[in-house]
JSON list of C-alpha atoms in Angstrom, two decimals:
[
{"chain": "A", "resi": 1, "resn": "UNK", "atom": "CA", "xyz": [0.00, 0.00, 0.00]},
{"chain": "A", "resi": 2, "resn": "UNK", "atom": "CA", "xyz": [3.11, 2.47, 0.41]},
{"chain": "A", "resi": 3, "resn": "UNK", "atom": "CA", "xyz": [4.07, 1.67, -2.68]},
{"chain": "A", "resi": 4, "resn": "UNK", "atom": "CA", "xyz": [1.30, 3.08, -4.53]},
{"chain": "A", "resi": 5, "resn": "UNK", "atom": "CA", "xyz": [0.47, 6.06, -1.56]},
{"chain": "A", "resi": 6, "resn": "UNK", "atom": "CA", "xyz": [4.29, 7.28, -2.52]},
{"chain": "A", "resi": 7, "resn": "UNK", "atom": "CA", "xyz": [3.38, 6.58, -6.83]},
{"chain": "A", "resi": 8, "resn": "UNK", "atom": "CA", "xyz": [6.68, 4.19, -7.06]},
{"chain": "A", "resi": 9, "resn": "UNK", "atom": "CA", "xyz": [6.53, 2.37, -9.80]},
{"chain": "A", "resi": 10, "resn": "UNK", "atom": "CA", "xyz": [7.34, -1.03, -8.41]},
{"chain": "A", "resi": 11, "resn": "UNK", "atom": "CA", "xyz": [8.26, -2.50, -5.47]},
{"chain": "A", "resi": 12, "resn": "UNK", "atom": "CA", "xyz": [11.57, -1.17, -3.81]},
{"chain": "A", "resi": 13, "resn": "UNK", "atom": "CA", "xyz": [14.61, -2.59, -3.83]},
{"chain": "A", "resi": 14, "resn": "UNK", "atom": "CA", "xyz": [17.09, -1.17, -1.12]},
{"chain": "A", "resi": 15, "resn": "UNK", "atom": "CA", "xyz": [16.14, -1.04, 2.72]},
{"chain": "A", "resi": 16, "resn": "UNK", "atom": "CA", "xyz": [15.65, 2.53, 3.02]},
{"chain": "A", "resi": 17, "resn": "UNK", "atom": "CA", "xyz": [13.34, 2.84, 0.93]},
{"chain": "A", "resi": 18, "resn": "UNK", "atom": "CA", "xyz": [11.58, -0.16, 1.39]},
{"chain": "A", "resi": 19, "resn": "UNK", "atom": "CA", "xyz": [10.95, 0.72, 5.13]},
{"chain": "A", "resi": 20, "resn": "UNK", "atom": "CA", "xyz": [9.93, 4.04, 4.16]},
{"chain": "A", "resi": 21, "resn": "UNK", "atom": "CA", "xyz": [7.42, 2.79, 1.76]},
{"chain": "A", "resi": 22, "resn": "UNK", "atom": "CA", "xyz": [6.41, 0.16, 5.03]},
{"chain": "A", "resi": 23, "resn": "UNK", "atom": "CA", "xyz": [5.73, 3.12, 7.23]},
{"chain": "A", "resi": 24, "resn": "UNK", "atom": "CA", "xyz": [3.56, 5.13, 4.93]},
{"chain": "A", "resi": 25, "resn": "UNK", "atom": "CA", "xyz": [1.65, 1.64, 4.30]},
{"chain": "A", "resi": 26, "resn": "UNK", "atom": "CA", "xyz": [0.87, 1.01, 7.95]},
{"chain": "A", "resi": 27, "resn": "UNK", "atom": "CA", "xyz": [-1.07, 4.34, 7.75]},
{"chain": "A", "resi": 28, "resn": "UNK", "atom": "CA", "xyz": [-3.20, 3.50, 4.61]},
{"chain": "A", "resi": 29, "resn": "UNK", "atom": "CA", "xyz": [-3.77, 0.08, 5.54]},
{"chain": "A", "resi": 30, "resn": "UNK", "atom": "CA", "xyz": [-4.84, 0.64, 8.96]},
{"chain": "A", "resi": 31, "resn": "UNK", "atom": "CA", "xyz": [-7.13, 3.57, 7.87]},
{"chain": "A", "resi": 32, "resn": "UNK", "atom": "CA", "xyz": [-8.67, 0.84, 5.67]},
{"chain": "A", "resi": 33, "resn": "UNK", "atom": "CA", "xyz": [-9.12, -1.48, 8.51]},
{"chain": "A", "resi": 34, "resn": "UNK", "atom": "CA", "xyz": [-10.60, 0.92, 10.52]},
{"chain": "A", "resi": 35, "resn": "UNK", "atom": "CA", "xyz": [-13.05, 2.21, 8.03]},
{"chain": "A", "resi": 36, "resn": "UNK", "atom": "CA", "xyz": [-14.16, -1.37, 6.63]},
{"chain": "A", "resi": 37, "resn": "UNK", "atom": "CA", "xyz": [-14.76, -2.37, 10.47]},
{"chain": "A", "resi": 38, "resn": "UNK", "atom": "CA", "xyz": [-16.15, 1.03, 11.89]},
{"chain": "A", "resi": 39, "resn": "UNK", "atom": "CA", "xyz": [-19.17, 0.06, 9.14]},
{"chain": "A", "resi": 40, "resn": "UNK", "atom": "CA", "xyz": [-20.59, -3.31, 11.47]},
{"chain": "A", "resi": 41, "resn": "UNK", "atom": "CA", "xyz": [-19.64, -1.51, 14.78]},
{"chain": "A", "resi": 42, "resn": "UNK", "atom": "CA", "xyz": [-16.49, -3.05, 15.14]},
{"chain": "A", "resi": 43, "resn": "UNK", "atom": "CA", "xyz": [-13.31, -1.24, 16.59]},
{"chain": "A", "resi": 44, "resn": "UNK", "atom": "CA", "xyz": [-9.89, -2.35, 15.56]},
{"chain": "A", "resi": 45, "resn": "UNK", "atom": "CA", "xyz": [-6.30, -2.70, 17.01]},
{"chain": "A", "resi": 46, "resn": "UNK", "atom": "CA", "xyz": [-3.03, -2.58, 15.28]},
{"chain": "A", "resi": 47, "resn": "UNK", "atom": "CA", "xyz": [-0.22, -4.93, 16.02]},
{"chain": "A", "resi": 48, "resn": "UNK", "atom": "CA", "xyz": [3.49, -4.61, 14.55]},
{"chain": "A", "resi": 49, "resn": "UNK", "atom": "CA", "xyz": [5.65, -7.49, 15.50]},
{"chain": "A", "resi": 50, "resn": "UNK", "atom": "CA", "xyz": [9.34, -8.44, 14.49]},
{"chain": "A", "resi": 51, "resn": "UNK", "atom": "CA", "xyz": [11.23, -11.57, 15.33]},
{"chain": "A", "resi": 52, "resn": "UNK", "atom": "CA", "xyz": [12.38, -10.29, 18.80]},
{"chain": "A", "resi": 53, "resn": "UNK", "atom": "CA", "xyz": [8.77, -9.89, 19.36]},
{"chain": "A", "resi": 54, "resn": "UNK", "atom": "CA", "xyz": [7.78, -13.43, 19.18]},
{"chain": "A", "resi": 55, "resn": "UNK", "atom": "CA", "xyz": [10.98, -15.04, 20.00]},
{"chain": "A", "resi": 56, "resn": "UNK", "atom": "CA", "xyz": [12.24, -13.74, 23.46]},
{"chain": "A", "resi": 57, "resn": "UNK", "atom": "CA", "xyz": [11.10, -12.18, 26.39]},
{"chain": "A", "resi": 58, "resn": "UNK", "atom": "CA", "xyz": [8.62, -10.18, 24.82]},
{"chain": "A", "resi": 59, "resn": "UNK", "atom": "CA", "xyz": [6.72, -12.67, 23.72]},
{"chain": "A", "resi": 60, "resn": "UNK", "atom": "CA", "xyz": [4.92, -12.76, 26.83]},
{"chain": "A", "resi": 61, "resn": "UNK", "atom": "CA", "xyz": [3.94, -9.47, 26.40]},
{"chain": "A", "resi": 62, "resn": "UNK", "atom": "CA", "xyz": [2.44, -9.81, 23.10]},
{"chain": "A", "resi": 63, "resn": "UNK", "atom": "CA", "xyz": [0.30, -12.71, 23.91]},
{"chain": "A", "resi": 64, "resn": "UNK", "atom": "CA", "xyz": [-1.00, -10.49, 27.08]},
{"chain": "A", "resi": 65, "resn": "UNK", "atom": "CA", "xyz": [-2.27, -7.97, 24.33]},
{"chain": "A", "resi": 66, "resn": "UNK", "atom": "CA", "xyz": [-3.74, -10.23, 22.26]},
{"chain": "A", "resi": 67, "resn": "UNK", "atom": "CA", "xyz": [-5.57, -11.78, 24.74]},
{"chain": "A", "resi": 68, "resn": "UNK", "atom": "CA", "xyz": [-6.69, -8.89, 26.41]},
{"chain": "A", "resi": 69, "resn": "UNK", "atom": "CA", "xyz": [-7.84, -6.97, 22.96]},
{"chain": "A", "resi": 70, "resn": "UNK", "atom": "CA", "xyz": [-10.38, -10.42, 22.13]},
{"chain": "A", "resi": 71, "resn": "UNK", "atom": "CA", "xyz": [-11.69, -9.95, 25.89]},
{"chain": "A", "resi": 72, "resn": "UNK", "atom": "CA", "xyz": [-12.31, -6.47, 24.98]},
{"chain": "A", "resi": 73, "resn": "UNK", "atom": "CA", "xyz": [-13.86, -7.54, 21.99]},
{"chain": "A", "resi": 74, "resn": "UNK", "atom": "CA", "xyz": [-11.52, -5.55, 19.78]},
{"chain": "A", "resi": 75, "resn": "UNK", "atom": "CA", "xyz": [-9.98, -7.16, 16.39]},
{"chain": "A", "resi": 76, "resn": "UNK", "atom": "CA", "xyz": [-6.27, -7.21, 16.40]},
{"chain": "A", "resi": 77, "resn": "UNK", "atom": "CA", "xyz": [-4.55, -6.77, 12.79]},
{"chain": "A", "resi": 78, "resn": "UNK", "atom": "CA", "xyz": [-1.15, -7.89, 13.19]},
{"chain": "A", "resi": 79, "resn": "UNK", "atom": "CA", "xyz": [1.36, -7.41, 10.93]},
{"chain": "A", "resi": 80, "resn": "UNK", "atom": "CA", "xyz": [5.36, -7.42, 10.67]},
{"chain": "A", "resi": 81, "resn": "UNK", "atom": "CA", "xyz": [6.99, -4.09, 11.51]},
{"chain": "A", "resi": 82, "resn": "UNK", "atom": "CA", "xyz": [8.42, -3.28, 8.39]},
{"chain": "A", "resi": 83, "resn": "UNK", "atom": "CA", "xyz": [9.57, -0.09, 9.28]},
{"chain": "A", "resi": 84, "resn": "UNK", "atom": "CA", "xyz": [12.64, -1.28, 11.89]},
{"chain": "A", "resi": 85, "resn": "UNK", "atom": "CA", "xyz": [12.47, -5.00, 11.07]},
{"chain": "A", "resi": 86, "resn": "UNK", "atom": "CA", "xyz": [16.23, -5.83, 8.78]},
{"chain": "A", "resi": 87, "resn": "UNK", "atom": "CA", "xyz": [17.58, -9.75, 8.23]},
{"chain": "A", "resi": 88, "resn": "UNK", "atom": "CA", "xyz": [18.27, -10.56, 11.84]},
{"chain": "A", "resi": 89, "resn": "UNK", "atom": "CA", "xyz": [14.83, -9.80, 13.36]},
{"chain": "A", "resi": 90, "resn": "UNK", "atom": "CA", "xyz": [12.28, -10.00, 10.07]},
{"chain": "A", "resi": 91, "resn": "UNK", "atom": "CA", "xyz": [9.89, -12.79, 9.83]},
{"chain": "A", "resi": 92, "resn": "UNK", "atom": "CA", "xyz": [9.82, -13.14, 6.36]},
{"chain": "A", "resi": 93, "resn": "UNK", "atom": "CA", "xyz": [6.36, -13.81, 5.11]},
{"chain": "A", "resi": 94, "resn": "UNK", "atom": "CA", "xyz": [2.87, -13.22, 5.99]},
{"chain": "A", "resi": 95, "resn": "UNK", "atom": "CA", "xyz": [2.23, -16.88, 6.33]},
{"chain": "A", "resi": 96, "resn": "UNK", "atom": "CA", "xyz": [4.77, -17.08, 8.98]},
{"chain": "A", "resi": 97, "resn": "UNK", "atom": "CA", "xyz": [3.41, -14.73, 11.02]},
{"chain": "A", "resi": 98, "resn": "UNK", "atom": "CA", "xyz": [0.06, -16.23, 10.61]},
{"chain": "A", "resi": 99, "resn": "UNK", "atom": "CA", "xyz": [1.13, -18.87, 12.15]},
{"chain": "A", "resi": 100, "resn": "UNK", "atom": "CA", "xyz": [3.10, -17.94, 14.81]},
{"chain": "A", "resi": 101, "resn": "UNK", "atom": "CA", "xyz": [-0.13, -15.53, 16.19]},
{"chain": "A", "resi": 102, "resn": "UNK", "atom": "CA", "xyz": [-2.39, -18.91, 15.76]},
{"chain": "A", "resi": 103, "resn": "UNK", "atom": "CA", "xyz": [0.15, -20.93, 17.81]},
{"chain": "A", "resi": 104, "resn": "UNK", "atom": "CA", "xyz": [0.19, -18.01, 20.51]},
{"chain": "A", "resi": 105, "resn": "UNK", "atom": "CA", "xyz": [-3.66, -17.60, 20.91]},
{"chain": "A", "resi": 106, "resn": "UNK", "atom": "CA", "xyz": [-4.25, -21.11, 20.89]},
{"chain": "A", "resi": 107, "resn": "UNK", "atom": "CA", "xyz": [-6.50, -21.14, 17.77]},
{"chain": "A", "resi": 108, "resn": "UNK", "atom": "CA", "xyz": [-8.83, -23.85, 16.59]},
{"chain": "A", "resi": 109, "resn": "UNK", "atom": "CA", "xyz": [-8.17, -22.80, 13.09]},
{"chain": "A", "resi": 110, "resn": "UNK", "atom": "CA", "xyz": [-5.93, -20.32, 10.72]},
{"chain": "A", "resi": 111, "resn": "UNK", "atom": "CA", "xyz": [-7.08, -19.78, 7.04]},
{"chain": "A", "resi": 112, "resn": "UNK", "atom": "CA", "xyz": [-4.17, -18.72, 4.78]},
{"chain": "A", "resi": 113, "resn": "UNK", "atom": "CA", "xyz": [-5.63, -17.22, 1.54]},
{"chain": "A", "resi": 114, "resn": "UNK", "atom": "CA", "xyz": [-3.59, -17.64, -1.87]},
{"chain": "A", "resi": 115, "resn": "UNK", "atom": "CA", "xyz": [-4.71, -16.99, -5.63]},
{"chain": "A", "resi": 116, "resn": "UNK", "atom": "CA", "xyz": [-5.63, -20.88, -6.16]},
{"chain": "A", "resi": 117, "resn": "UNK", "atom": "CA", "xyz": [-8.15, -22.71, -4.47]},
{"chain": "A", "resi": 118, "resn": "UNK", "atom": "CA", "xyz": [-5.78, -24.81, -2.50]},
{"chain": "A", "resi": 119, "resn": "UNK", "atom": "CA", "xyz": [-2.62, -27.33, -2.71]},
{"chain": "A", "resi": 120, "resn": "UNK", "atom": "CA", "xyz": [-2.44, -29.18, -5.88]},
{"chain": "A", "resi": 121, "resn": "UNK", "atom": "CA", "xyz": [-0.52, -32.02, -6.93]},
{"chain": "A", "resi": 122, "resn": "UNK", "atom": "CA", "xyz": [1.72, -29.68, -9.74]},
{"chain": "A", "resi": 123, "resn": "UNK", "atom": "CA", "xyz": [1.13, -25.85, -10.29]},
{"chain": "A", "resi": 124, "resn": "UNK", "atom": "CA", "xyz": [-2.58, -25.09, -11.48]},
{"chain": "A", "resi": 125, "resn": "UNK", "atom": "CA", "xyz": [-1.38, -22.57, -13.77]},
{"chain": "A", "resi": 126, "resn": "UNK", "atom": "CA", "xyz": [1.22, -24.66, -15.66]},
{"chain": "A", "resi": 127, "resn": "UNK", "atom": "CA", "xyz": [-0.64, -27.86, -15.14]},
{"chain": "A", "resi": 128, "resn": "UNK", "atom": "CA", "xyz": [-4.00, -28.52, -16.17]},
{"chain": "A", "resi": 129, "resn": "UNK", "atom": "CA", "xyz": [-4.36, -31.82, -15.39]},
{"chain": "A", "resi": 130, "resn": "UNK", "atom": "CA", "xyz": [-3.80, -31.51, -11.37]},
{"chain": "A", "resi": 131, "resn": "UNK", "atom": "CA", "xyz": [-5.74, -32.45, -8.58]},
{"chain": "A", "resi": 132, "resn": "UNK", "atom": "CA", "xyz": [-6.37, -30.42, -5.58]},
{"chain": "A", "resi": 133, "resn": "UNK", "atom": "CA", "xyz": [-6.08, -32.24, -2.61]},
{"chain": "A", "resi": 134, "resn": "UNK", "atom": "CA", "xyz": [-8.68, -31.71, -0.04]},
{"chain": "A", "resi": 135, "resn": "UNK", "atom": "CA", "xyz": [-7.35, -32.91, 3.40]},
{"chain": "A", "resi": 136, "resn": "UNK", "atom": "CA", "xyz": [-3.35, -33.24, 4.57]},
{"chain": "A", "resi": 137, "resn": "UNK", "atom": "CA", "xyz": [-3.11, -35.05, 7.33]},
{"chain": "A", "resi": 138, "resn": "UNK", "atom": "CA", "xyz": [1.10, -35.13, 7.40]},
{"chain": "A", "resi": 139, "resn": "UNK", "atom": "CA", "xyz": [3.62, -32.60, 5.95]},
{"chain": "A", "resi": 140, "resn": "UNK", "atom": "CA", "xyz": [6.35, -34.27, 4.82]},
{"chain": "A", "resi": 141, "resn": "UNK", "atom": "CA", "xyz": [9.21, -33.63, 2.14]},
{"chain": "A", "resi": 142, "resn": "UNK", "atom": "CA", "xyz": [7.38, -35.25, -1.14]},
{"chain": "A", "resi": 143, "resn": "UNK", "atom": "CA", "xyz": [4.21, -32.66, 0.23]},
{"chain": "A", "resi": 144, "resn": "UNK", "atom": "CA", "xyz": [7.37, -29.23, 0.55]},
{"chain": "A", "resi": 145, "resn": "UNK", "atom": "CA", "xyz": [8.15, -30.81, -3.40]},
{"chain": "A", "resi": 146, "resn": "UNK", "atom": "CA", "xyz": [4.86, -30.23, -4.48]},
{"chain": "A", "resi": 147, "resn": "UNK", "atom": "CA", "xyz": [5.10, -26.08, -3.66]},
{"chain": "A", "resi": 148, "resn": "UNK", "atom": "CA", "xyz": [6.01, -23.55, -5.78]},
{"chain": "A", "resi": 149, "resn": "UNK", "atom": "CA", "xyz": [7.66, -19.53, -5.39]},
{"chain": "A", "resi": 150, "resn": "UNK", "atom": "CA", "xyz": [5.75, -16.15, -5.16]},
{"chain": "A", "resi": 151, "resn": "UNK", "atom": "CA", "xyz": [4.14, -15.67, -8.65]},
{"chain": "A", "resi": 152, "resn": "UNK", "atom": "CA", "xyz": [3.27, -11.49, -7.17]},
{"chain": "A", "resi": 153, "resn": "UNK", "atom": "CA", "xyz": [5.99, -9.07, -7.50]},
{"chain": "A", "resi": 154, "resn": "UNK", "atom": "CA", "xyz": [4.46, -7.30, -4.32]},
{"chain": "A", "resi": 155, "resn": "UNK", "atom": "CA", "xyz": [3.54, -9.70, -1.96]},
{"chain": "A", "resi": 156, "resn": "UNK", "atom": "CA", "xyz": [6.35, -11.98, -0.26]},
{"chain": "A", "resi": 157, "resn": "UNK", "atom": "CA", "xyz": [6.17, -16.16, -0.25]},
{"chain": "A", "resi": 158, "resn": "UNK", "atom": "CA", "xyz": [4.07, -18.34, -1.89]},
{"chain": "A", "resi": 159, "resn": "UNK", "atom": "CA", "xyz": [2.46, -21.92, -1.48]},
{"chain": "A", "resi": 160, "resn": "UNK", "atom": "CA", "xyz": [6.15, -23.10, 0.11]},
{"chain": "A", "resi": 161, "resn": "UNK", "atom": "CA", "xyz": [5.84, -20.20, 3.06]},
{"chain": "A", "resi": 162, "resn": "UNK", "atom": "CA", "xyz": [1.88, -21.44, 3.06]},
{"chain": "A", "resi": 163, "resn": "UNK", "atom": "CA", "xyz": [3.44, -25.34, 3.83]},
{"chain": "A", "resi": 164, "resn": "UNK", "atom": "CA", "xyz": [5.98, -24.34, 6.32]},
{"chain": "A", "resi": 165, "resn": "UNK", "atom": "CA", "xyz": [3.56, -21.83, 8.36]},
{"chain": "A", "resi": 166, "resn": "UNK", "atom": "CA", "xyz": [0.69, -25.27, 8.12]},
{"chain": "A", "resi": 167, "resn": "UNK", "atom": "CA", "xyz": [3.89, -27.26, 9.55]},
{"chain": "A", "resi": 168, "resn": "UNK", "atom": "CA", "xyz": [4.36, -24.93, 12.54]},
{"chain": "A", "resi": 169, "resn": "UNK", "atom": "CA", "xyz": [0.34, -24.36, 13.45]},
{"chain": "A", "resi": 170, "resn": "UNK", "atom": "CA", "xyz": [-0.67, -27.90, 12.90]},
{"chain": "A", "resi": 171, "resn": "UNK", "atom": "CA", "xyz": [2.04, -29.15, 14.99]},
{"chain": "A", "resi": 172, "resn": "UNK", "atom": "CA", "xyz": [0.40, -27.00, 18.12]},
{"chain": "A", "resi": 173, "resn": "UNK", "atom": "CA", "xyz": [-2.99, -28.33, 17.37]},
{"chain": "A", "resi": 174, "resn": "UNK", "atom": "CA", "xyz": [-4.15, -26.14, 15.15]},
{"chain": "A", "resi": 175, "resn": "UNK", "atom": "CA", "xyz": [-5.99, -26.71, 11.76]},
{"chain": "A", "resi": 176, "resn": "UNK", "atom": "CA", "xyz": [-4.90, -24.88, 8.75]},
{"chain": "A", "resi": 177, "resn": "UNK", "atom": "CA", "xyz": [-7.04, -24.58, 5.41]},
{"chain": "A", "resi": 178, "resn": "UNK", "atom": "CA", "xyz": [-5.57, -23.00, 2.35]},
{"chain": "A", "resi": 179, "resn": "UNK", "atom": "CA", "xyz": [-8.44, -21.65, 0.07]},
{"chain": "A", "resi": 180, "resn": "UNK", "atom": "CA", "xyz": [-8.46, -19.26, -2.79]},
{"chain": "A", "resi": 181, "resn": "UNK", "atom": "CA", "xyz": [-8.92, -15.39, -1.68]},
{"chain": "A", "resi": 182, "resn": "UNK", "atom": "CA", "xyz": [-10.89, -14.04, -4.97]},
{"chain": "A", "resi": 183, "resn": "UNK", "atom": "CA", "xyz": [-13.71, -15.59, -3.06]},
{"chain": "A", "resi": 184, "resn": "UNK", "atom": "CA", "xyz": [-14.19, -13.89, 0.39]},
{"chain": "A", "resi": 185, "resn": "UNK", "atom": "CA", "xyz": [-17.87, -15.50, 1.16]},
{"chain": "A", "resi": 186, "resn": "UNK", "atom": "CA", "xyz": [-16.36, -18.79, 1.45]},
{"chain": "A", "resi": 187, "resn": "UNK", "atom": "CA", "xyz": [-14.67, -17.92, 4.98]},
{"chain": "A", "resi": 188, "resn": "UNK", "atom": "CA", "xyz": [-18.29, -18.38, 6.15]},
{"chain": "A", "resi": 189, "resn": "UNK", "atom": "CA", "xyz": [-18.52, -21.99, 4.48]},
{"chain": "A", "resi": 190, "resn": "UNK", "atom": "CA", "xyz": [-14.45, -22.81, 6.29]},
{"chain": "A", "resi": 191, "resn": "UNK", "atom": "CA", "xyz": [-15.80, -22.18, 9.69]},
{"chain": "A", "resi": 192, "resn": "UNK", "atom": "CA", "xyz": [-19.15, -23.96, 9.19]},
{"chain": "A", "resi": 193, "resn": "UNK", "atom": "CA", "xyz": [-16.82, -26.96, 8.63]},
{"chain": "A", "resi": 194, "resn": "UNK", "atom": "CA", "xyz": [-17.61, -27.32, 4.76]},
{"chain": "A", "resi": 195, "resn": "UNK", "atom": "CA", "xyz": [-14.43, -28.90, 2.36]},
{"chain": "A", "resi": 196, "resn": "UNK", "atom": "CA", "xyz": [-13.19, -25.50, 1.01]},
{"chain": "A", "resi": 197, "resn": "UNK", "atom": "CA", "xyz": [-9.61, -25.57, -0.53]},
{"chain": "A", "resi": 198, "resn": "UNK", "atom": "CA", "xyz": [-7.08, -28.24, 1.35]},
{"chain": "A", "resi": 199, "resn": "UNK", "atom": "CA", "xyz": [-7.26, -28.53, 5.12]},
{"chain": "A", "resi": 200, "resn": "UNK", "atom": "CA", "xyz": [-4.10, -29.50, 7.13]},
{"chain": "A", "resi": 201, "resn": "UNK", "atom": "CA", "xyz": [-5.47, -31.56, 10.14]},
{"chain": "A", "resi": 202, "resn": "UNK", "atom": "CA", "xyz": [-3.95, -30.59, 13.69]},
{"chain": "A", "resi": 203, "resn": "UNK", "atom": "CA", "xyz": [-1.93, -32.92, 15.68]},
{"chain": "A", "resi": 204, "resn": "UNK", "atom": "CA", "xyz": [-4.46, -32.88, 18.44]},
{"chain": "A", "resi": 205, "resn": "UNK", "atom": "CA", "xyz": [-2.01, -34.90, 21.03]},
{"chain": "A", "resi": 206, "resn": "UNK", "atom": "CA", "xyz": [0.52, -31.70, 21.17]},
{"chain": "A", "resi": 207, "resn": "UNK", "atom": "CA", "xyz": [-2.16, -29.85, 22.53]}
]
């Protein structure tokens, strides 16, 4: 969303200027947030995490505000703090941090949303003869094979970061479904417990 606020004409390359384009972002995208919720009554909170965050002592801290804005029946967006985050402390990927907030609240479920409607044998897009697989029930190495890069020059990760942040929530119990984003109603059908995209089933004994 910085990138188009400040009319670059792609996505930046150098820190600097990727951080600056992060900080103007935060602004647009939580005066989205804020405006889409305010609509059904709902008030919002924002979140910016880096690795440090959810890795050492603070992570304590974080969890103690998330629980506390659900008891106050406030919606937390989280998202990485792009503006200070560099190698050492970044998370990397939306998917990871996903996953790493659904491990930390103890959720029942965390929907990752991609442009196809779930994990396929091959690519979709290169591939017309694969099969979309509905349920996962183990992550292995022939299953990491099977996933492909970023096809966005904006957004970061792709199906792999989608299979490594299912590895790290299922593993704490939680379910993970992958389903195809151009289709926002069908969140409604995921938690009503219909097959929509492929779900990753939780290993219910690390609980």
């Amino acid at each position: 969303m910085g990138v188009g606020k400040m009319g670059l004409r792609s996505r930046p390359t150098d820190m600097p200027t990727k951080q600056a384009a992060a900080a103007v972002g935060q602004c647009e995208l939580m005066y989205t947030y804020d405006k889409l919720f305010s609509e059904y009554s709902h008030s919002v909170a924002q979140l910016l995490l880096t690795g440090e965050d959810i890795t050492g002592q603070r992570r304590h801290n974080v969890e103690n505000t998330l629980f506390r804005l659900l008891e106050l029946g406030v919606m937390p967006i989280v998202n990485e703090n792009d503006t200070v985050a560099t190698e050492e402390i970044e998370i990397g990927d939306n998917d990871t941090l996903g996953a790493v907030v659904a491990v930390s609240v103890q959720a029942d479920l965390l929907v990752l949303l991609t442009d196809i409607d779930g994990l396929y044998t091959a690519d979709p897009h290169t591939h017309p003869d694969a099969k979309l697989l509905p349920v996962v029930e183990v992550i292995d190495d022939k299953l990491l094979a099977m996933a492909g890069g970023s096809t966005s020059g904006l957004g970061t990760g792709g199906m792999n970061t989608k299979l490594s942040a299912a590895k790290i929530a299922t593993a704490a119990g939680c379910d993970v479904v992958i389903a195809n984003g151009a289709a926002p109603d069908l969140l409604y059908r995921i938690v009503e417990g219909e097959s929509v995209g492929t779900r990753f089933v939780g290993r219910r004994e690390a609980q």
